[in-house]
Coordinates of C-alpha atoms and ligand atoms in Angstrom, one line a residue:
X60 CA 68.0 111.6 84.8
X61 CA 69.0 115.1 84.0
X62 CA 69.5 117.4 86.9
X63 CA 67.0 120.1 87.5
X64 CA 68.8 122.8 85.6
X65 CA 69.2 120.4 82.7
X66 CA 65.5 119.9 82.2
X67 CA 64.3 120.7 78.7
X68 CA 62.0 123.4 79.8
X69 CA 65.1 125.4 81.0
X70 CA 66.0 125.6 77.3
X71 CA 62.3 126.2 76.4
X72 CA 62.1 129.3 78.4
X73 CA 61.3 131.6 75.6
X74 CA 57.8 130.9 74.7
X75 CA 55.3 132.1 72.1
X76 CA 55.6 134.1 69.0
X77 CA 56.1 137.8 69.3
X78 CA 52.8 139.4 70.2
X79 CA 53.6 143.0 69.9
X80 CA 55.5 145.1 72.4
X81 CA 58.7 145.0 70.3
X82 CA 59.2 148.2 68.5
X83 CA 59.2 147.9 64.7
X84 CA 62.4 148.5 62.9
X85 CA 64.7 147.3 65.6
X86 CA 66.4 143.9 65.7
X87 CA 64.8 141.9 68.4
X88 CA 63.9 138.6 66.8
X89 CA 60.2 138.5 65.9
X90 CA 59.6 134.9 67.0
X91 CA 61.0 135.4 70.5
X92 CA 58.8 136.6 73.3
X93 CA 61.2 138.5 75.5
X94 CA 58.5 139.2 78.1
X95 CA 57.8 135.5 78.5
X96 CA 61.5 134.8 78.5
X97 CA 61.7 136.3 82.0
X98 CA 59.4 133.5 83.4
X99 CA 62.5 131.4 83.9
X100 CA 63.5 133.8 86.7
X101 CA 60.6 132.6 88.8
X102 CA 62.5 129.3 89.4
X103 CA 65.6 130.1 91.4
X104 CA 67.0 126.7 90.5
X105 CA 66.6 127.2 86.7
X106 CA 69.7 128.1 84.8
X107 CA 68.6 131.7 84.4
X108 CA 67.5 131.8 88.1
X109 CA 71.0 130.9 89.1
X110 CA 72.5 133.4 86.8
X111 CA 70.2 136.1 88.2
X112 CA 71.4 135.3 91.7
X113 CA 75.0 135.7 90.7
X114 CA 74.4 138.9 88.9
X115 CA 72.4 140.3 91.8
X116 CA 75.2 139.4 94.2
X117 CA 77.6 141.4 92.0
X118 CA 75.2 144.4 91.8
X119 CA 75.0 144.3 95.6
X120 CA 78.8 144.2 95.9
X121 CA 79.2 147.1 93.6
X122 CA 76.6 149.2 95.5
X123 CA 78.2 148.2 98.8
X124 CA 81.6 149.4 97.5
X125 CA 80.4 152.6 95.8
X126 CA 81.9 155.8 97.3
X127 CA 79.5 158.2 99.1
X128 CA 77.4 160.4 96.9
X129 CA 75.2 159.8 93.9
X130 CA 75.5 156.5 92.0
X131 CA 74.4 156.3 88.3
X132 CA 73.6 153.0 86.7
X133 CA 72.7 152.1 83.1
X134 CA 71.5 148.7 81.9
X135 CA 71.9 147.7 78.3
X136 CA 68.9 145.6 77.0
X137 CA 67.6 145.7 80.5
X138 CA 64.6 143.3 80.2
X139 CA 62.4 143.7 83.2
X140 CA 65.3 145.0 85.3
X141 CA 65.2 142.1 87.9
X142 CA 69.0 142.3 88.4
X143 CA 69.1 145.9 89.4
X144 CA 65.7 146.6 90.8
X145 CA 65.7 143.3 92.8
X146 CA 68.8 144.5 94.7
X147 CA 68.2 148.2 94.9
X148 CA 64.8 147.7 96.5
X149 CA 66.4 146.5 99.7
X150 CA 69.8 148.3 99.6
X151 CA 70.9 151.1 101.9
X152 CA 72.1 153.1 98.9
X153 CA 68.7 153.0 97.2
X154 CA 68.2 156.8 97.6
X155 CA 71.6 157.6 96.1
X156 CA 71.0 155.6 92.9
X157 CA 69.5 156.7 89.7
X158 CA 69.3 154.3 86.8
X159 CA 68.5 154.3 83.1
X160 CA 67.2 150.9 81.9
X161 CA 67.2 150.7 78.1
X162 CA 64.9 148.0 76.7
X163 CA 63.1 147.5 73.4
X164 CA 60.1 145.5 74.5
X165 CA 57.4 147.8 75.7
X166 CA 55.9 145.2 78.0
X167 CA 59.2 144.6 79.8
X168 CA 59.7 148.4 80.1
X169 CA 56.2 148.7 81.7
X170 CA 57.0 145.9 84.1
X171 CA 60.4 147.3 85.0
X172 CA 58.8 150.7 85.7
X173 CA 56.0 149.2 87.7
X174 CA 58.5 147.2 89.8
X175 CA 60.6 150.3 90.4
X176 CA 57.5 152.4 91.4
X177 CA 56.3 149.5 93.6
X178 CA 59.6 149.5 95.4
X179 CA 59.6 153.3 95.7
X180 CA 62.7 153.6 93.6
X181 CA 62.1 157.1 92.2
X182 CA 65.4 157.3 90.5
X183 CA 65.0 154.2 88.4
X184 CA 63.6 154.7 84.9
X185 CA 63.1 152.2 82.1
X186 CA 62.7 153.5 78.6
X187 CA 61.5 151.8 75.4
X188 CA 64.5 152.4 73.2
X189 CA 67.0 150.6 71.0
X190 CA 69.8 149.6 73.3
X191 CA 72.2 149.0 70.4
X192 CA 72.3 152.7 69.6
X193 CA 74.6 155.0 71.6
X194 CA 72.0 157.8 71.6
X195 CA 69.8 155.8 73.8
X196 CA 72.2 156.3 76.7
X197 CA 72.6 160.1 76.5
X198 CA 70.5 160.6 79.6
X199 CA 72.3 158.0 81.7
X200 CA 76.0 158.6 81.2
X201 CA 78.6 158.6 82.6
X202 CA 77.5 155.7 84.7
X203 CA 79.2 154.2 87.8
X204 CA 77.5 150.8 87.3
X205 CA 76.9 149.4 83.8
X206 CA 74.9 146.2 83.3
X207 CA 75.4 144.2 80.1
X208 CA 73.5 141.0 80.9
X209 CA 71.9 138.7 78.4
X210 CA 73.3 140.8 75.5
X211 CA 76.8 139.5 74.5
X212 CA 75.4 136.0 73.8
X213 CA 72.7 137.4 71.5
X214 CA 74.9 139.2 69.1
X215 CA 77.6 138.0 66.7
X216 CA 81.0 137.4 68.1
X217 CA 82.4 140.4 66.3
X218 CA 79.7 142.7 67.7
X219 CA 80.2 141.3 71.2
X220 CA 83.9 142.1 71.1
X221 CA 83.3 145.5 69.5
X222 CA 80.7 146.4 72.1
X223 CA 83.1 145.7 75.0
X224 CA 85.5 148.1 73.3
X225 CA 82.8 150.8 73.4
X226 CA 81.9 150.4 77.0
X227 CA 84.3 153.1 78.3
X228 CA 81.8 155.5 76.6
X229 CA 79.1 154.6 79.0
X230 CA 81.4 154.7 82.1
X231 CA 82.4 157.2 84.7
X232 CA 85.9 156.9 86.1
X233 CA 86.3 153.7 88.1
X234 CA 82.9 152.4 86.9
X235 CA 82.0 148.7 87.4
X236 CA 80.6 146.7 84.4
X237 CA 78.7 143.5 85.2
X238 CA 78.2 141.3 82.1
X239 CA 77.2 137.8 81.2
X240 CA 77.8 135.5 78.3
X241 CA 76.9 131.9 77.7
X242 CA 79.7 129.5 77.2
X243 CA 78.2 127.6 74.3
X244 CA 80.7 126.7 71.7
X245 CA 82.4 128.6 70.3
X246 CA 83.1 129.9 73.8
X247 CA 83.8 133.6 73.5
X248 CA 84.4 134.3 77.2
X249 CA 88.3 134.1 77.0
X250 CA 88.3 136.6 74.2
X251 CA 85.8 138.9 75.9
X252 CA 87.9 139.0 79.1
X253 CA 90.9 139.9 77.0
X254 CA 89.0 142.6 75.2
X255 CA 87.9 144.1 78.5
X256 CA 91.6 144.3 79.5
X257 CA 92.5 145.9 76.2
X258 CA 89.6 148.4 76.7
X259 CA 91.1 149.6 80.0
X260 CA 89.2 147.4 82.4
X261 CA 90.6 145.2 85.2
X262 CA 88.7 142.1 86.3
X263 CA 87.2 142.5 89.8
X264 CA 85.4 139.2 90.0
X265 CA 83.9 136.4 87.9
X266 CA 81.7 133.4 88.3
X267 CA 81.2 130.4 86.1
X268 CA 77.7 129.1 86.4
X269 CA 77.4 126.8 83.4
X270 CA 76.3 127.5 80.8
X271 CA 76.8 131.2 81.9
X272 CA 79.8 133.3 82.8
X273 CA 79.3 136.4 84.9
X274 CA 82.1 138.9 84.7
X275 CA 82.7 142.0 86.8
X276 CA 85.2 144.6 85.5
X277 CA 86.4 148.0 86.7
X278 CA 87.4 150.8 84.3
X279 CA 91.0 151.6 85.2
X280 CA 91.6 153.7 82.1
X281 CA 90.0 157.0 81.3
X282 CA 86.3 157.1 80.4
X283 CA 85.6 158.3 76.9
X284 CA 82.8 160.7 75.8
X285 CA 79.8 159.1 74.3
X286 CA 79.8 159.4 70.6
X287 CA 76.3 160.0 69.2
X288 CA 74.8 158.1 66.3
X289 CA 76.8 155.0 66.7
X290 CA 75.3 151.5 66.4
X291 CA 77.1 149.0 68.6
X292 CA 75.6 145.7 67.8
X293 CA 72.8 143.9 66.1
X294 CA 70.7 141.9 68.5
X295 CA 70.1 138.7 66.7
X296 CA 68.8 136.5 69.5
X297 CA 69.0 132.8 69.0
X298 CA 70.7 133.0 65.7
X299 CA 73.8 133.7 67.8
X300 CA 73.3 130.4 69.6
X301 CA 74.1 128.1 66.8
X302 CA 76.3 130.0 64.4
X303 CA 77.6 126.8 62.8
X304 CA 74.1 125.7 61.6
X305 CA 72.4 126.6 58.4
X306 CA 69.3 128.8 58.4
X307 CA 66.9 125.9 57.8
X308 CA 68.2 123.9 60.7
X309 CA 68.1 126.9 63.0
X310 CA 64.6 127.6 61.8
X311 CA 63.5 124.1 62.7
X312 CA 65.3 124.3 66.1
X313 CA 63.7 127.6 66.9
X314 CA 60.4 125.7 67.7
X315 CA 62.2 124.6 70.9
X316 CA 62.0 128.2 72.1
X317 CA 58.2 128.1 72.0
X318 CA 56.5 126.0 74.6
X319 CA 53.3 126.3 72.5
X320 CA 55.0 124.7 69.5
X321 CA 53.1 121.7 68.0
X322 CA 54.0 118.0 68.3
X323 CA 55.1 118.0 64.7
X324 CA 57.4 121.0 65.2
X325 CA 58.9 119.3 68.2
X326 CA 59.6 116.1 66.3
X327 CA 60.8 118.0 63.3
X328 CA 63.2 120.0 65.5
X329 CA 64.8 116.8 66.7
X330 CA 65.0 115.3 63.2
X331 CA 66.8 118.5 62.1
X332 CA 69.2 118.4 65.0
X333 CA 72.5 117.1 63.6
X334 CA 73.5 113.6 64.7
X335 CA 76.5 113.4 67.0
X336 CA 77.4 112.6 70.6
X337 CA 77.1 115.7 72.9
X338 CA 79.9 116.3 75.4
X339 CA 77.5 115.3 78.2
X340 CA 74.4 113.0 78.1
X341 CA 72.0 115.8 79.0
X342 CA 69.3 117.6 77.2
X343 CA 71.1 120.9 78.0
X344 CA 74.3 119.7 76.4
X345 CA 72.5 118.3 73.3
X346 CA 70.7 121.6 72.8
X347 CA 73.7 123.8 73.5
X348 CA 75.8 121.9 71.0
X349 CA 72.9 121.2 68.7
X350 CA 73.8 117.5 68.2
X351 CA 72.5 114.3 69.6
X352 CA 72.3 110.6 69.3
X353 CA 69.1 108.7 68.8
X354 CA 69.1 108.0 72.5
X355 CA 69.5 111.8 73.4
X356 CA 66.9 112.9 70.9
X357 CA 64.2 110.4 72.0
X358 CA 64.9 110.9 75.7
X359 CA 64.3 114.6 75.2
X360 CA 61.2 114.0 73.1
X361 CA 59.8 111.6 75.6
X362 CA 60.2 114.1 78.4
X363 CA 58.8 117.1 76.6
X364 CA 55.9 115.2 75.0
X365 CA 55.2 113.6 78.4
X366 CA 54.9 117.2 79.8
X367 CA 53.1 118.8 76.9
X368 CA 51.0 116.0 75.5
X369 CA 50.7 113.4 78.3
X370 CA 47.7 111.8 76.6
X371 CA 50.1 110.5 73.9
X372 CA 51.8 108.3 76.6
X373 CA 55.3 108.5 75.0
X374 CA 57.4 105.4 75.6
X375 CA 61.0 104.8 74.8
X376 CA 62.0 101.6 73.1
X377 CA 65.6 100.3 72.7
X378 CA 66.2 97.9 69.8
X379 CA 69.2 95.6 69.6
X380 CA 70.2 95.3 66.0
X381 CA 73.0 94.9 63.6
X382 CA 74.4 98.2 62.2
X383 CA 75.8 97.5 58.8
X384 CA 78.2 99.8 56.8
X385 CA 75.5 101.0 54.4
X386 CA 73.2 102.2 57.2
X387 CA 76.1 103.6 59.2
X388 CA 77.0 105.6 56.1
X389 CA 73.5 106.9 55.7
X390 CA 73.2 107.8 59.4
X391 CA 76.7 109.0 60.3
X392 CA 78.6 109.4 57.0
X393 CA 81.4 107.5 55.4
X394 CA 84.1 108.1 58.0
X395 CA 82.1 106.5 60.7
X396 CA 80.9 103.7 58.3
X397 CA 84.6 102.8 57.7
X398 CA 84.8 101.8 61.3
X399 CA 82.0 99.2 61.0
X400 CA 83.3 95.7 60.3
X401 CA 82.1 94.0 57.1
X402 CA 79.9 91.7 59.1
X403 CA 78.3 94.7 60.8
X404 CA 78.3 95.4 64.5
X405 CA 75.7 94.9 67.2
X406 CA 74.3 98.2 68.4
X407 CA 71.4 99.5 70.4
X408 CA 69.0 102.0 68.7
X409 CA 66.5 104.1 70.6
X410 CA 63.1 105.3 69.3
X411 CA 59.7 106.3 70.7
X412 CA 56.2 105.1 70.6
X413 CA 53.1 107.3 71.0
X414 CA 49.5 106.1 71.7
X415 CA 47.3 108.0 69.3
X416 CA 43.6 108.2 70.1
X417 CA 41.5 106.6 67.4
X418 CA 39.1 109.0 65.8
X419 CA 35.5 108.1 66.6
X420 CA 36.5 105.2 68.8
X421 CA 36.0 104.9 72.6
X422 CA 38.3 107.0 74.8
X423 CA 40.7 104.1 75.5
X424 CA 41.0 102.9 72.0
X425 CA 44.4 103.9 70.7
X426 CA 46.9 102.9 68.0
X427 CA 50.6 102.8 68.6
X428 CA 52.7 105.1 66.5
X429 CA 56.4 104.6 66.0
X430 CA 58.3 107.9 66.0
X431 CA 62.0 107.9 65.0
X432 CA 63.4 111.3 65.0
X433 CA 67.0 110.3 64.5
X434 CA 67.4 111.8 61.0
X435 CA 65.8 114.2 58.6
X436 CA 63.2 113.1 56.0
X437 CA 60.0 114.2 54.4
X438 CA 58.0 116.3 56.9
X439 CA 56.1 114.1 59.3
X440 CA 52.3 114.2 59.0
X441 CA 51.7 113.8 62.7
X442 CA 49.6 110.7 62.4
X443 CA 51.6 108.0 60.5
X444 CA 54.6 106.1 61.9
X445 CA 58.0 107.5 61.0
X446 CA 60.3 104.8 59.6
X447 CA 62.9 103.4 62.0
X448 CA 66.5 104.5 61.3
X449 CA 67.8 101.1 62.3
X450 CA 67.2 97.7 60.7
X451 CA 65.2 94.8 62.1
X452 CA 66.1 93.7 65.7
X453 CA 64.9 92.8 69.1
X454 CA 62.8 95.5 71.0
X455 CA 63.1 96.2 74.7
X456 CA 60.8 98.7 76.5
X457 CA 63.1 101.2 78.2
X458 CA 61.0 101.5 81.3
X459 CA 61.4 104.3 83.8
X460 CA 65.1 104.7 83.5
X461 CA 65.9 104.7 79.7
X462 CA 69.5 105.4 80.2
X463 CA 70.1 102.6 82.6
X464 CA 68.2 100.1 80.4
X465 CA 70.4 101.3 77.5
X466 CA 73.6 100.8 79.5
X467 CA 72.5 97.2 80.4
X468 CA 71.6 96.3 76.8
X469 CA 74.9 97.7 75.6
X470 CA 76.8 95.7 78.2
X471 CA 74.9 92.6 77.4
X472 CA 74.9 92.7 73.6
X473 CA 77.7 95.0 72.2
X474 CA 81.4 94.4 71.8
X475 CA 82.9 97.0 74.1
X476 CA 85.8 97.9 71.7
X477 CA 83.5 98.3 68.7
X478 CA 81.0 100.3 70.7
X479 CA 83.7 102.5 72.1
X480 CA 85.1 103.2 68.6
X481 CA 81.6 104.0 67.4
X482 CA 80.9 106.4 70.3
X483 CA 84.2 108.1 69.9
X484 CA 83.5 108.6 66.1
X485 CA 80.1 110.0 67.0
X486 CA 81.7 112.4 69.4
X487 CA 83.6 113.9 66.5
X488 CA 80.4 114.5 64.5
X489 CA 78.6 117.8 64.3
X490 CA 81.1 119.6 66.5
X491 CA 80.3 123.2 66.7
X492 CA 83.9 124.4 67.0
Ligands
SAM682 C1 68.3 137.9 77.2 S1 67.3 139.2 77.7 C2 68.2 140.0 79.0 C3 67.4 140.9 79.8 C4 68.1 141.4 81.1 N1 69.3 142.1 80.7 C5 68.4 140.2 82.0 O1 69.6 139.8 82.0 O2 67.5 139.8 82.7 C6 67.5 140.3 76.3 C7 66.6 141.5 76.4 O3 67.1 142.4 75.3 C8 65.9 143.0 74.8 N2 66.3 143.5 73.4 C9 66.5 142.9 72.3 N3 66.9 143.7 71.3 C10 67.1 144.9 71.9 C11 67.5 146.2 71.5 N4 67.9 146.4 70.2 N5 67.5 147.2 72.3 C12 67.1 147.0 73.6 N6 66.7 145.9 74.1 C13 66.7 144.8 73.3 C14 64.9 141.9 74.7 O4 63.6 142.5 74.7 C15 65.2 141.3 76.1 O5 64.4 141.8 77.1

């Protein structure tokens, strides 16, 4: 069972299509609702909740260590400002601090300003402006504290590195920069740390809270004047998450960011997800790396469909069957197929059943639908069974612990060496790096 932070909804924290609030003409991705994205902060155990706690601890430390006198802060793509406002509200230096929060989404700006007013933080001001443009910071620089959280993972690698190089333009002498970046492959954190050093920053602290890194750097070199009219990055949102995937696949996967996506979109997203063995058997790892086995995909679907459409009573089924070379080639490609002996090998395939209500029939009358989202195919109609990716075999209901049942079936039926070779070949498939 995935641990709490690995639950699919942690990944599905960015619901609903854009409903206004984002200024036209700027980059924020239209199909992401950046106001709703912040809902994940309500759960302190969520991945983002844990990241927020780490960032806030660093904000507190920076305020604690700030020399007497005024403290100026700026936040790049500030969202609702939870990191800064959440700490400042109860900090002894609250009266000394003025802050400029630059955020594109007008709803987030309004919420940040409301939170600041509610906490009596008169010096904190959120503005609806494009945080990728240097001019947006003219009123806030030079700053003693610069927050760049949730930004460097939403821009291209090139822009992320270039933006770090520009940060001395936001900084006062000795300023502290607090930044975050996810560690999804390709992991850019080592290069970003190096870039900070090249840009004249030393590293004060860091925290690794998978999948996020929180970095704290101090400007040791000289600040630089802010150049006007410079664009530092393009905020591309989730496109930055899976740079190795083609546009169609990313488009199909983007449904996973919308908790209101349809059943068909969910299933199609899993079908589009490349086949491969993720580094860890968790939904988080599958989604981060954008690759999964039939077992990963159907475990994920069963959990999400169980939450979103419980009336469909999703059930996982494991089928013991013989994988022959031809099917292995179809599913996994020729290299993996070459590992399959001529007689085939015994494998366990995982799929899902749904109980679909029968139109016009009594409440309890249902028909069972087989859903196999292992591989791409013609778009599912949402009401017919999807063909099984494996051949005929013997079915076993997975029960409450699908992973454990799978392990037992593998142990009972599969040749350990053949299975190990297959798994190791699958681990090489769809690698993002
Ligand atoms: C991942 S969230 C991070 C929010 C906040 N920094 C945090 O860590 O809680 C990214 C934020 O950037 C905002 N954003 C996207 N493009 C932007 C742009 N060009 N200028 C300013 N904000 C932008 C989004 O609206 C969203 O609130």
